[in-house]
Amino acid sequence: MKKYDVIIIGGGPAAIVTGITVKKFFKEKSVLMIKEEADGLVPCGIPYIFNLLGNDAEKNKMGPKPFVDLGGEVIVDSAVGVDKSAKTVAVKSGEEFSYDKLVFATGSQPVVPVFIPGNDLRNVFYIKKSFTYIDELTSKISGFKNVVIVGGGFIGAEVAEQMAASNMNITLIESEPLCFSKAFSPELSAIATEALKKTNVKVMTSTLVKELTGENNTVQHVVLSDGNKIEADAVILSIGYRANSQLAKESGLELNRFGDIHVDNYGRTTVKDISAVGDCAQSFGFLTGRSDVIKLASTATAEARTLGHNIFGIRIKKCTAGTLGVFSTEINGLAMAAAGANEKNASDSGIDLISAKFSSPDRHPGGLPGMSNLTVKLYASPVDGSILGGEAWGGKSAGEIINIISLAIQKSVTVFELISYQVGTHPLLTSSPVNNPIIRAAEEIVFKMTYS
Ligand SMILES: Cc1cc2nc3c(=O)[nH]c(=O)nc-3n(C[C@H](O)[C@H](O)[C@H](O)COP(=O)(O)OP(=O)(O)OC[C@H]3O[C@@H](n4cnc5c(N)ncnc54)[C@H](O)[C@@H]3O)c2cc1C
C-alpha cells in the first residue's frame, strides 16, 4: 500500500489551495489528492456559463495543475472509506492508501427540498459544482422556453440574471420579502432586488412554492401556496448548500448541528491527524464565536492556506478568530459587496452597532468617462468605534473596497483611526481625496459618536 505524508479528499478550491500550500512550503512531503471528477469548474463562474461564457462549460474549467506542477499527485476516484486507526483511505476502484495527515475537503451539495412534492420530476435541476452535470444542463437548457428558478440567494439570482439574457422566460421565486437577504443588510437587499427586477427576470418575492407538477414524470408547473400555477419546462432549485460530510460521519468524525465537520481554529477535527476545510467544515462567527453556516470560496481558500501552513504543527498563528463572510456580486451592472456585521445579522446575534454611509463618484471630477457612484456603509461598535462590518455598492471598485473594509475589521481598525487613513487618489482611478467614501463614512460615525 502506498503511503503519503498528506492525503486530501476533494478537488475544489479548498483541496487545491491546501495542496498548493503544503507542496510549496514543505517540498519534500508527498501529497495525494483524491478527486471524484476529472474536470472541475470554477464554482463562482458557473452562473456566467449560461450567458457571458457563451453557454460553454469548457470556458469555466478549473483543475489542480498548480498543485501538480509543484509535485502533487492526483487520482480521479471517490474516497469511500477511512480507517482512522489504521490511517488508510479506500477508494471506489478498490485501492487503498495510507496517510500521515488526512484532509477532508469534500465541499457541499445543493439542498434537495424533499418537502416540495415533485422535486424528483424530470427537468428539475440544481446548480451542482460538477463539470459533467453543468455541461449537460447547458446543452439541455437552451431547449426550454419557461424556466423557473426557486431561491433568490446570490446563486439563484446570478443564474437567473444570466439566463434571462437569452430568449427564455425566467421567473425567480423567493419566499422572503427580498432577495439576497442572507448576504446583505435590508437596505442593500432592497437595492439588489430592484437591480434584478430591472433585468428580464420576473422576480416574485414573498412567494412560497407548494409543489411541482407535471405529466409523464416531467415537470410542467410550479404550484404556489396561494394556488397560482406557473408554467415551467424546467425548474432550477437553488435553496442553499449543505456540507458533504457523510463520509466524515461514517469515518467517526464529529459533526455540528448543521452537519458541518467539527473543527478547531486550525481546521483540526476531533480525530488526531485528520483535518477538514472549506464548505464541509464548520465556521465560526467572527464576533460571536458560535457556529455559523458561511460557505464561500473566499472563506474556503483562506481556511485552506491556514491549514496548509499548519498541518504538521502550528507555525503561523491564525490572526482572526472567526469567519467574516466577505461577499460580492454584480447584478445588471450594479456591483454590491458586504463583509461582517450589518443591522440584521447583528440584531439576530444581539450585537450593538452604529452605522453611517457616504456616496461619491469613483472618479474626480465626476464627469470623467467610466464614472459610477460608489456608496460605502460602515458598521462600528458604538463603544470603541471599531469597524465591525461594511457594505459597498455602485461601480466595480466595490469589489475591492470591501476587501479594504474586511482588512479593517480583521485588524480592529477604529473609525477614529480612519480619520488619518492615508490613501492614494487619481482622477481616472478613484474618488477624490476630499470624498473617499470609506473615510467619509467613518467620519459620519465619529460625528454620531461624539456630537449627538
Ligand atoms: C454557482 C455558485 C456561485 C458561487 N459564487 C461564489 C462567489 O462568487 N464567491 C465565493 O466566495 N463563493 C462562491 N460560491 C461558493 C463556493 O463555490 C464554495 O464555497 C466553494 O466551492 C467551496 O470550495 P470547497 O473546495 O470547500 O468545496 P467544493 O467546491 O464543493 O469541492 C468539493 C470537491 O470534493 C469532491 N468530493 C466530494 N466527496 C468526495 C469523495 N468522497 N471523494 C473524492 N472527491 C470528493 C467533489 O467532487 C468536489 O470537487 C459559489 C457557489 C456556487 C455553486
PDB file of N, CA, C and O and ligand atoms in Angstrom, residues 9-15 34-37 43-44 46-47 77-80 105-108 127 129 154-155 158-159 241 244 247 277-280 295-300 326-328, ligand 1:
ATOM      1  N   ILE A   9      -8.906  14.668   0.383  1.00  0.00           N
ATOM      2  CA  ILE A   9     -10.089  14.154  -0.324  1.00  0.00           C
ATOM      3  C   ILE A   9     -10.876  15.359  -0.820  1.00  0.00           C
ATOM      4  O   ILE A   9     -11.383  16.149  -0.024  1.00  0.00           O
ATOM      5  N   GLY A  10     -10.992  15.493  -2.147  1.00  0.00           N
ATOM      6  CA  GLY A  10     -11.710  16.632  -2.724  1.00  0.00           C
ATOM      7  C   GLY A  10     -10.898  17.260  -3.841  1.00  0.00           C
ATOM      8  O   GLY A  10      -9.683  17.039  -3.931  1.00  0.00           O
ATOM      9  N   GLY A  11     -11.589  18.046  -4.667  1.00  0.00           N
ATOM     10  CA  GLY A  11     -10.879  18.668  -5.793  1.00  0.00           C
ATOM     11  C   GLY A  11     -11.307  20.089  -6.047  1.00  0.00           C
ATOM     12  O   GLY A  11     -11.019  20.667  -7.100  1.00  0.00           O
ATOM     13  N   GLY A  12     -12.016  20.687  -5.067  1.00  0.00           N
ATOM     14  CA  GLY A  12     -12.482  22.072  -5.225  1.00  0.00           C
ATOM     15  C   GLY A  12     -11.431  23.063  -4.736  1.00  0.00           C
ATOM     16  O   GLY A  12     -10.283  22.694  -4.464  1.00  0.00           O
ATOM     17  N   PRO A  13     -11.824  24.346  -4.586  1.00  0.00           N
ATOM     18  CA  PRO A  13     -10.868  25.382  -4.170  1.00  0.00           C
ATOM     19  C   PRO A  13     -10.150  25.042  -2.864  1.00  0.00           C
ATOM     20  O   PRO A  13      -8.943  25.295  -2.742  1.00  0.00           O
ATOM     21  N   ALA A  14     -10.857  24.463  -1.887  1.00  0.00           N
ATOM     22  CA  ALA A  14     -10.222  24.165  -0.590  1.00  0.00           C
ATOM     23  C   ALA A  14      -9.131  23.112  -0.758  1.00  0.00           C
ATOM     24  O   ALA A  14      -8.032  23.237  -0.206  1.00  0.00           O
ATOM     25  N   ALA A  15      -9.428  22.062  -1.542  1.00  0.00           N
ATOM     26  CA  ALA A  15      -8.449  20.991  -1.758  1.00  0.00           C
ATOM     27  C   ALA A  15      -7.235  21.531  -2.513  1.00  0.00           C
ATOM     28  O   ALA A  15      -6.078  21.264  -2.145  1.00  0.00           O
ATOM     29  N   ILE A  34      -7.340  13.074  -3.878  1.00  0.00           N
ATOM     30  CA  ILE A  34      -8.314  12.124  -4.442  1.00  0.00           C
ATOM     31  C   ILE A  34      -9.541  12.944  -4.822  1.00  0.00           C
ATOM     32  O   ILE A  34     -10.207  13.508  -3.948  1.00  0.00           O
ATOM     33  N   LYS A  35      -9.811  13.046  -6.106  1.00  0.00           N
ATOM     34  CA  LYS A  35     -10.973  13.854  -6.532  1.00  0.00           C
ATOM     35  C   LYS A  35     -11.871  13.017  -7.420  1.00  0.00           C
ATOM     36  O   LYS A  35     -11.396  12.252  -8.257  1.00  0.00           O
ATOM     37  N   GLU A  36     -13.185  13.178  -7.270  1.00  0.00           N
ATOM     38  CA  GLU A  36     -14.077  12.235  -7.940  1.00  0.00           C
ATOM     39  C   GLU A  36     -14.360  12.556  -9.398  1.00  0.00           C
ATOM     40  O   GLU A  36     -14.798  11.682 -10.133  1.00  0.00           O
ATOM     41  N   GLU A  37     -14.100  13.797  -9.832  1.00  0.00           N
ATOM     42  CA  GLU A  37     -14.333  14.115 -11.250  1.00  0.00           C
ATOM     43  C   GLU A  37     -13.026  14.598 -11.868  1.00  0.00           C
ATOM     44  O   GLU A  37     -12.303  15.383 -11.249  1.00  0.00           O
ATOM     45  N   PRO A  43     -16.203  27.335  -9.319  1.00  0.00           N
ATOM     46  CA  PRO A  43     -17.595  27.329  -8.852  1.00  0.00           C
ATOM     47  C   PRO A  43     -18.276  28.685  -9.017  1.00  0.00           C
ATOM     48  O   PRO A  43     -19.414  28.769  -9.467  1.00  0.00           O
ATOM     49  N   CYS A  44     -17.527  29.743  -8.684  1.00  0.00           N
ATOM     50  CA  CYS A  44     -18.139  31.084  -8.729  1.00  0.00           C
ATOM     51  C   CYS A  44     -18.440  31.517 -10.168  1.00  0.00           C
ATOM     52  O   CYS A  44     -19.193  32.466 -10.396  1.00  0.00           O
ATOM     53  N   ILE A  46     -19.856  29.554 -12.421  1.00  0.00           N
ATOM     54  CA  ILE A  46     -20.934  28.734 -13.011  1.00  0.00           C
ATOM     55  C   ILE A  46     -22.077  29.587 -13.588  1.00  0.00           C
ATOM     56  O   ILE A  46     -22.497  29.348 -14.730  1.00  0.00           O
ATOM     57  N   PRO A  47     -22.577  30.621 -12.874  1.00  0.00           N
ATOM     58  CA  PRO A  47     -23.699  31.380 -13.458  1.00  0.00           C
ATOM     59  C   PRO A  47     -23.357  31.971 -14.823  1.00  0.00           C
ATOM     60  O   PRO A  47     -24.227  32.083 -15.698  1.00  0.00           O
ATOM     61  N   ASP A  77     -10.982   9.429  -8.483  1.00  0.00           N
ATOM     62  CA  ASP A  77     -11.689   8.299  -7.865  1.00  0.00           C
ATOM     63  C   ASP A  77     -12.472   8.876  -6.689  1.00  0.00           C
ATOM     64  O   ASP A  77     -12.242  10.015  -6.293  1.00  0.00           O
ATOM     65  N   SER A  78     -13.378   8.091  -6.139  1.00  0.00           N
ATOM     66  CA  SER A  78     -14.107   8.565  -4.955  1.00  0.00           C
ATOM     67  C   SER A  78     -13.562   7.886  -3.719  1.00  0.00           C
ATOM     68  O   SER A  78     -13.434   6.649  -3.702  1.00  0.00           O
ATOM     69  N   ALA A  79     -13.279   8.678  -2.701  1.00  0.00           N
ATOM     70  CA  ALA A  79     -12.912   8.077  -1.413  1.00  0.00           C
ATOM     71  C   ALA A  79     -14.184   7.507  -0.810  1.00  0.00           C
ATOM     72  O   ALA A  79     -15.204   8.201  -0.721  1.00  0.00           O
ATOM     73  N   VAL A  80     -14.151   6.240  -0.433  1.00  0.00           N
ATOM     74  CA  VAL A  80     -15.373   5.609   0.074  1.00  0.00           C
ATOM     75  C   VAL A  80     -15.236   5.115   1.520  1.00  0.00           C
ATOM     76  O   VAL A  80     -16.236   4.745   2.131  1.00  0.00           O
ATOM     77  N   ALA A 105     -11.792  17.726   2.253  1.00  0.00           N
ATOM     78  CA  ALA A 105     -12.161  18.971   1.546  1.00  0.00           C
ATOM     79  C   ALA A 105     -13.286  18.596   0.590  1.00  0.00           C
ATOM     80  O   ALA A 105     -13.250  18.893  -0.599  1.00  0.00           O
ATOM     81  N   THR A 106     -14.287  17.906   1.162  1.00  0.00           N
ATOM     82  CA  THR A 106     -15.333  17.280   0.343  1.00  0.00           C
ATOM     83  C   THR A 106     -16.468  18.241  -0.022  1.00  0.00           C
ATOM     84  O   THR A 106     -17.426  17.846  -0.687  1.00  0.00           O
ATOM     85  N   GLY A 107     -16.378  19.503   0.409  1.00  0.00           N
ATOM     86  CA  GLY A 107     -17.271  20.539  -0.091  1.00  0.00           C
ATOM     87  C   GLY A 107     -18.715  20.430   0.334  1.00  0.00           C
ATOM     88  O   GLY A 107     -19.045  19.930   1.421  1.00  0.00           O
ATOM     89  N   SER A 108     -19.587  20.904  -0.546  1.00  0.00           N
ATOM     90  CA  SER A 108     -21.015  20.946  -0.233  1.00  0.00           C
ATOM     91  C   SER A 108     -21.824  20.585  -1.464  1.00  0.00           C
ATOM     92  O   SER A 108     -21.312  20.606  -2.586  1.00  0.00           O
ATOM     93  N   ILE A 127     -27.969  23.651  -9.128  1.00  0.00           N
ATOM     94  CA  ILE A 127     -26.692  24.217  -9.576  1.00  0.00           C
ATOM     95  C   ILE A 127     -25.593  23.455  -8.837  1.00  0.00           C
ATOM     96  O   ILE A 127     -25.112  23.874  -7.781  1.00  0.00           O
ATOM     97  N   LYS A 129     -21.831  21.788  -8.375  1.00  0.00           N
ATOM     98  CA  LYS A 129     -20.471  22.197  -8.750  1.00  0.00           C
ATOM     99  C   LYS A 129     -19.776  21.042  -9.456  1.00  0.00           C
ATOM    100  O   LYS A 129     -18.704  20.612  -9.054  1.00  0.00           O
ATOM    101  N   PHE A 154     -27.777  34.576  -3.661  1.00  0.00           N
ATOM    102  CA  PHE A 154     -26.934  35.092  -4.735  1.00  0.00           C
ATOM    103  C   PHE A 154     -26.767  34.096  -5.879  1.00  0.00           C
ATOM    104  O   PHE A 154     -26.681  34.494  -7.042  1.00  0.00           O
ATOM    105  N   ILE A 155     -26.811  32.799  -5.603  1.00  0.00           N
ATOM    106  CA  ILE A 155     -26.610  31.824  -6.689  1.00  0.00           C
ATOM    107  C   ILE A 155     -27.826  31.793  -7.616  1.00  0.00           C
ATOM    108  O   ILE A 155     -27.696  31.938  -8.834  1.00  0.00           O
ATOM    109  N   GLU A 158     -27.940  35.158  -9.542  1.00  0.00           N
ATOM    110  CA  GLU A 158     -26.926  35.304 -10.604  1.00  0.00           C
ATOM    111  C   GLU A 158     -27.272  34.408 -11.795  1.00  0.00           C
ATOM    112  O   GLU A 158     -27.145  34.816 -12.955  1.00  0.00           O
ATOM    113  N   VAL A 159     -27.717  33.186 -11.519  1.00  0.00           N
ATOM    114  CA  VAL A 159     -28.082  32.272 -12.608  1.00  0.00           C
ATOM    115  C   VAL A 159     -29.279  32.846 -13.379  1.00  0.00           C
ATOM    116  O   VAL A 159     -29.301  32.862 -14.611  1.00  0.00           O
ATOM    117  N   TYR A 241     -26.936  25.212   0.230  1.00  0.00           N
ATOM    118  CA  TYR A 241     -25.959  24.117   0.114  1.00  0.00           C
ATOM    119  C   TYR A 241     -25.712  23.525   1.488  1.00  0.00           C
ATOM    120  O   TYR A 241     -25.754  24.241   2.496  1.00  0.00           O
ATOM    121  N   ASN A 244     -21.016  18.267   2.514  1.00  0.00           N
ATOM    122  CA  ASN A 244     -20.903  16.883   2.045  1.00  0.00           C
ATOM    123  C   ASN A 244     -20.062  16.145   3.098  1.00  0.00           C
ATOM    124  O   ASN A 244     -18.851  16.007   2.955  1.00  0.00           O
ATOM    125  N   LEU A 247     -19.241  10.892   4.459  1.00  0.00           N
ATOM    126  CA  LEU A 247     -18.054  10.036   4.616  1.00  0.00           C
ATOM    127  C   LEU A 247     -17.346  10.348   5.945  1.00  0.00           C
ATOM    128  O   LEU A 247     -16.893   9.444   6.653  1.00  0.00           O
ATOM    129  N   VAL A 277     -11.664  21.195   5.812  1.00  0.00           N
ATOM    130  CA  VAL A 277     -11.517  22.577   5.362  1.00  0.00           C
ATOM    131  C   VAL A 277     -12.526  22.883   4.256  1.00  0.00           C
ATOM    132  O   VAL A 277     -12.935  21.988   3.515  1.00  0.00           O
ATOM    133  N   GLY A 278     -12.923  24.146   4.177  1.00  0.00           N
ATOM    134  CA  GLY A 278     -13.850  24.561   3.105  1.00  0.00           C
ATOM    135  C   GLY A 278     -15.299  24.319   3.487  1.00  0.00           C
ATOM    136  O   GLY A 278     -15.653  24.264   4.676  1.00  0.00           O
ATOM    137  N   ASP A 279     -16.135  24.144   2.470  1.00  0.00           N
ATOM    138  CA  ASP A 279     -17.592  24.061   2.697  1.00  0.00           C
ATOM    139  C   ASP A 279     -18.013  22.901   3.599  1.00  0.00           C
ATOM    140  O   ASP A 279     -19.093  22.926   4.175  1.00  0.00           O
ATOM    141  N   CYS A 280     -17.180  21.862   3.689  1.00  0.00           N
ATOM    142  CA  CYS A 280     -17.585  20.702   4.506  1.00  0.00           C
ATOM    143  C   CYS A 280     -17.327  20.952   5.989  1.00  0.00           C
ATOM    144  O   CYS A 280     -17.798  20.200   6.831  1.00  0.00           O
ATOM    145  N   LYS A 295     -20.625  29.503   3.511  1.00  0.00           N
ATOM    146  CA  LYS A 295     -19.977  28.641   2.525  1.00  0.00           C
ATOM    147  C   LYS A 295     -19.590  29.487   1.315  1.00  0.00           C
ATOM    148  O   LYS A 295     -20.380  29.728   0.427  1.00  0.00           O
ATOM    149  N   LEU A 296     -18.345  29.973   1.348  1.00  0.00           N
ATOM    150  CA  LEU A 296     -17.835  30.819   0.273  1.00  0.00           C
ATOM    151  C   LEU A 296     -16.456  30.322  -0.140  1.00  0.00           C
ATOM    152  O   LEU A 296     -15.687  29.841   0.703  1.00  0.00           O
ATOM    153  N   ALA A 297     -16.137  30.522  -1.416  1.00  0.00           N
ATOM    154  CA  ALA A 297     -14.816  30.115  -1.899  1.00  0.00           C
ATOM    155  C   ALA A 297     -13.728  30.958  -1.246  1.00  0.00           C
ATOM    156  O   ALA A 297     -12.631  30.457  -0.951  1.00  0.00           O
ATOM    157  N   SER A 298     -14.042  32.240  -1.000  1.00  0.00           N
ATOM    158  CA  SER A 298     -13.039  33.113  -0.380  1.00  0.00           C
ATOM    159  C   SER A 298     -12.715  32.604   1.033  1.00  0.00           C
ATOM    160  O   SER A 298     -11.547  32.569   1.445  1.00  0.00           O
ATOM    161  N   THR A 299     -13.739  32.174   1.757  1.00  0.00           N
ATOM    162  CA  THR A 299     -13.521  31.617   3.097  1.00  0.00           C
ATOM    163  C   THR A 299     -12.766  30.295   3.000  1.00  0.00           C
ATOM    164  O   THR A 299     -11.794  30.061   3.739  1.00  0.00           O
ATOM    165  N   ALA A 300     -13.214  29.434   2.076  1.00  0.00           N
ATOM    166  CA  ALA A 300     -12.610  28.101   1.930  1.00  0.00           C
ATOM    167  C   ALA A 300     -11.106  28.209   1.652  1.00  0.00           C
ATOM    168  O   ALA A 300     -10.301  27.478   2.240  1.00  0.00           O
ATOM    169  N   VAL A 326     -16.995  37.487   3.542  1.00  0.00           N
ATOM    170  CA  VAL A 326     -16.798  38.627   2.643  1.00  0.00           C
ATOM    171  C   VAL A 326     -17.329  38.213   1.280  1.00  0.00           C
ATOM    172  O   VAL A 326     -16.906  37.192   0.725  1.00  0.00           O
ATOM    173  N   PHE A 327     -18.232  39.009   0.751  1.00  0.00           N
ATOM    174  CA  PHE A 327     -19.006  38.537  -0.382  1.00  0.00           C
ATOM    175  C   PHE A 327     -19.258  39.673  -1.360  1.00  0.00           C
ATOM    176  O   PHE A 327     -19.521  40.801  -0.952  1.00  0.00           O
ATOM    177  N   SER A 328     -19.166  39.391  -2.652  1.00  0.00           N
ATOM    178  CA  SER A 328     -19.508  40.415  -3.640  1.00  0.00           C
ATOM    179  C   SER A 328     -20.243  39.807  -4.824  1.00  0.00           C
ATOM    180  O   SER A 328     -20.118  38.607  -5.086  1.00  0.00           O
TER     181      SER A 328
HETATM  182  C1  LIG B   1     -22.979  28.917  -8.611  1.00  0.00           C
HETATM  183  C2  LIG B   1     -22.087  29.254  -7.460  1.00  0.00           C
HETATM  184  C3  LIG B   1     -21.501  30.516  -7.386  1.00  0.00           C
HETATM  185  C4  LIG B   1     -20.663  30.831  -6.327  1.00  0.00           C
HETATM  186  N1  LIG B   1     -20.081  32.074  -6.291  1.00  0.00           N
HETATM  187  C5  LIG B   1     -19.230  32.390  -5.281  1.00  0.00           C
HETATM  188  C6  LIG B   1     -18.564  33.649  -5.258  1.00  0.00           C
HETATM  189  O1  LIG B   1     -18.770  34.497  -6.130  1.00  0.00           O
HETATM  190  N2  LIG B   1     -17.696  33.891  -4.245  1.00  0.00           N
HETATM  191  C7  LIG B   1     -17.438  32.963  -3.279  1.00  0.00           C
HETATM  192  O2  LIG B   1     -16.617  33.230  -2.388  1.00  0.00           O
HETATM  193  N3  LIG B   1     -18.060  31.757  -3.268  1.00  0.00           N
HETATM  194  C8  LIG B   1     -18.936  31.450  -4.242  1.00  0.00           C
HETATM  195  N4  LIG B   1     -19.567  30.222  -4.254  1.00  0.00           N
HETATM  196  C9  LIG B   1     -19.299  29.266  -3.154  1.00  0.00           C
HETATM  197  C10 LIG B   1     -18.088  28.423  -3.498  1.00  0.00           C
HETATM  198  O3  LIG B   1     -18.278  27.808  -4.707  1.00  0.00           O
HETATM  199  C11 LIG B   1     -17.823  27.367  -2.437  1.00  0.00           C
HETATM  200  O4  LIG B   1     -17.682  27.988  -1.204  1.00  0.00           O
HETATM  201  C12 LIG B   1     -16.545  26.600  -2.784  1.00  0.00           C
HETATM  202  O5  LIG B   1     -16.757  25.838  -3.923  1.00  0.00           O
HETATM  203  C13 LIG B   1     -16.099  25.713  -1.633  1.00  0.00           C
HETATM  204  O6  LIG B   1     -14.978  25.003  -2.019  1.00  0.00           O
HETATM  205  P1  LIG B   1     -14.663  23.539  -1.432  1.00  0.00           P
HETATM  206  O7  LIG B   1     -13.395  23.114  -2.076  1.00  0.00           O
HETATM  207  O8  LIG B   1     -14.755  23.565   0.030  1.00  0.00           O
HETATM  208  O9  LIG B   1     -15.879  22.634  -1.917  1.00  0.00           O
HETATM  209  P2  LIG B   1     -16.408  22.205  -3.339  1.00  0.00           P
HETATM  210  O10 LIG B   1     -16.172  23.280  -4.336  1.00  0.00           O
HETATM  211  O11 LIG B   1     -17.799  21.742  -3.105  1.00  0.00           O
HETATM  212  O12 LIG B   1     -15.484  20.977  -3.755  1.00  0.00           O
HETATM  213  C14 LIG B   1     -15.564  19.719  -3.139  1.00  0.00           C
HETATM  214  C15 LIG B   1     -14.965  18.699  -4.062  1.00  0.00           C
HETATM  215  O13 LIG B   1     -14.806  17.479  -3.388  1.00  0.00           O
HETATM  216  C16 LIG B   1     -15.131  16.410  -4.244  1.00  0.00           C
HETATM  217  N5  LIG B   1     -15.504  15.263  -3.425  1.00  0.00           N
HETATM  218  C17 LIG B   1     -16.512  15.193  -2.542  1.00  0.00           C
HETATM  219  N6  LIG B   1     -16.557  13.978  -1.962  1.00  0.00           N
HETATM  220  C18 LIG B   1     -15.536  13.284  -2.476  1.00  0.00           C
HETATM  221  C19 LIG B   1     -15.061  11.961  -2.266  1.00  0.00           C
HETATM  222  N7  LIG B   1     -15.650  11.116  -1.400  1.00  0.00           N
HETATM  223  N8  LIG B   1     -14.000  11.536  -2.990  1.00  0.00           N
HETATM  224  C20 LIG B   1     -13.381  12.375  -3.848  1.00  0.00           C
HETATM  225  N9  LIG B   1     -13.794  13.643  -4.088  1.00  0.00           N
HETATM  226  C21 LIG B   1     -14.860  14.083  -3.406  1.00  0.00           C
HETATM  227  C22 LIG B   1     -16.276  16.988  -5.082  1.00  0.00           C
HETATM  228  O14 LIG B   1     -16.429  16.279  -6.272  1.00  0.00           O
HETATM  229  C23 LIG B   1     -15.797  18.408  -5.289  1.00  0.00           C
HETATM  230  O15 LIG B   1     -14.980  18.521  -6.408  1.00  0.00           O
HETATM  231  C24 LIG B   1     -20.422  29.869  -5.311  1.00  0.00           C
HETATM  232  C25 LIG B   1     -21.019  28.605  -5.378  1.00  0.00           C
HETATM  233  C26 LIG B   1     -21.831  28.299  -6.442  1.00  0.00           C
HETATM  234  C27 LIG B   1     -22.465  26.936  -6.524  1.00  0.00           C
END
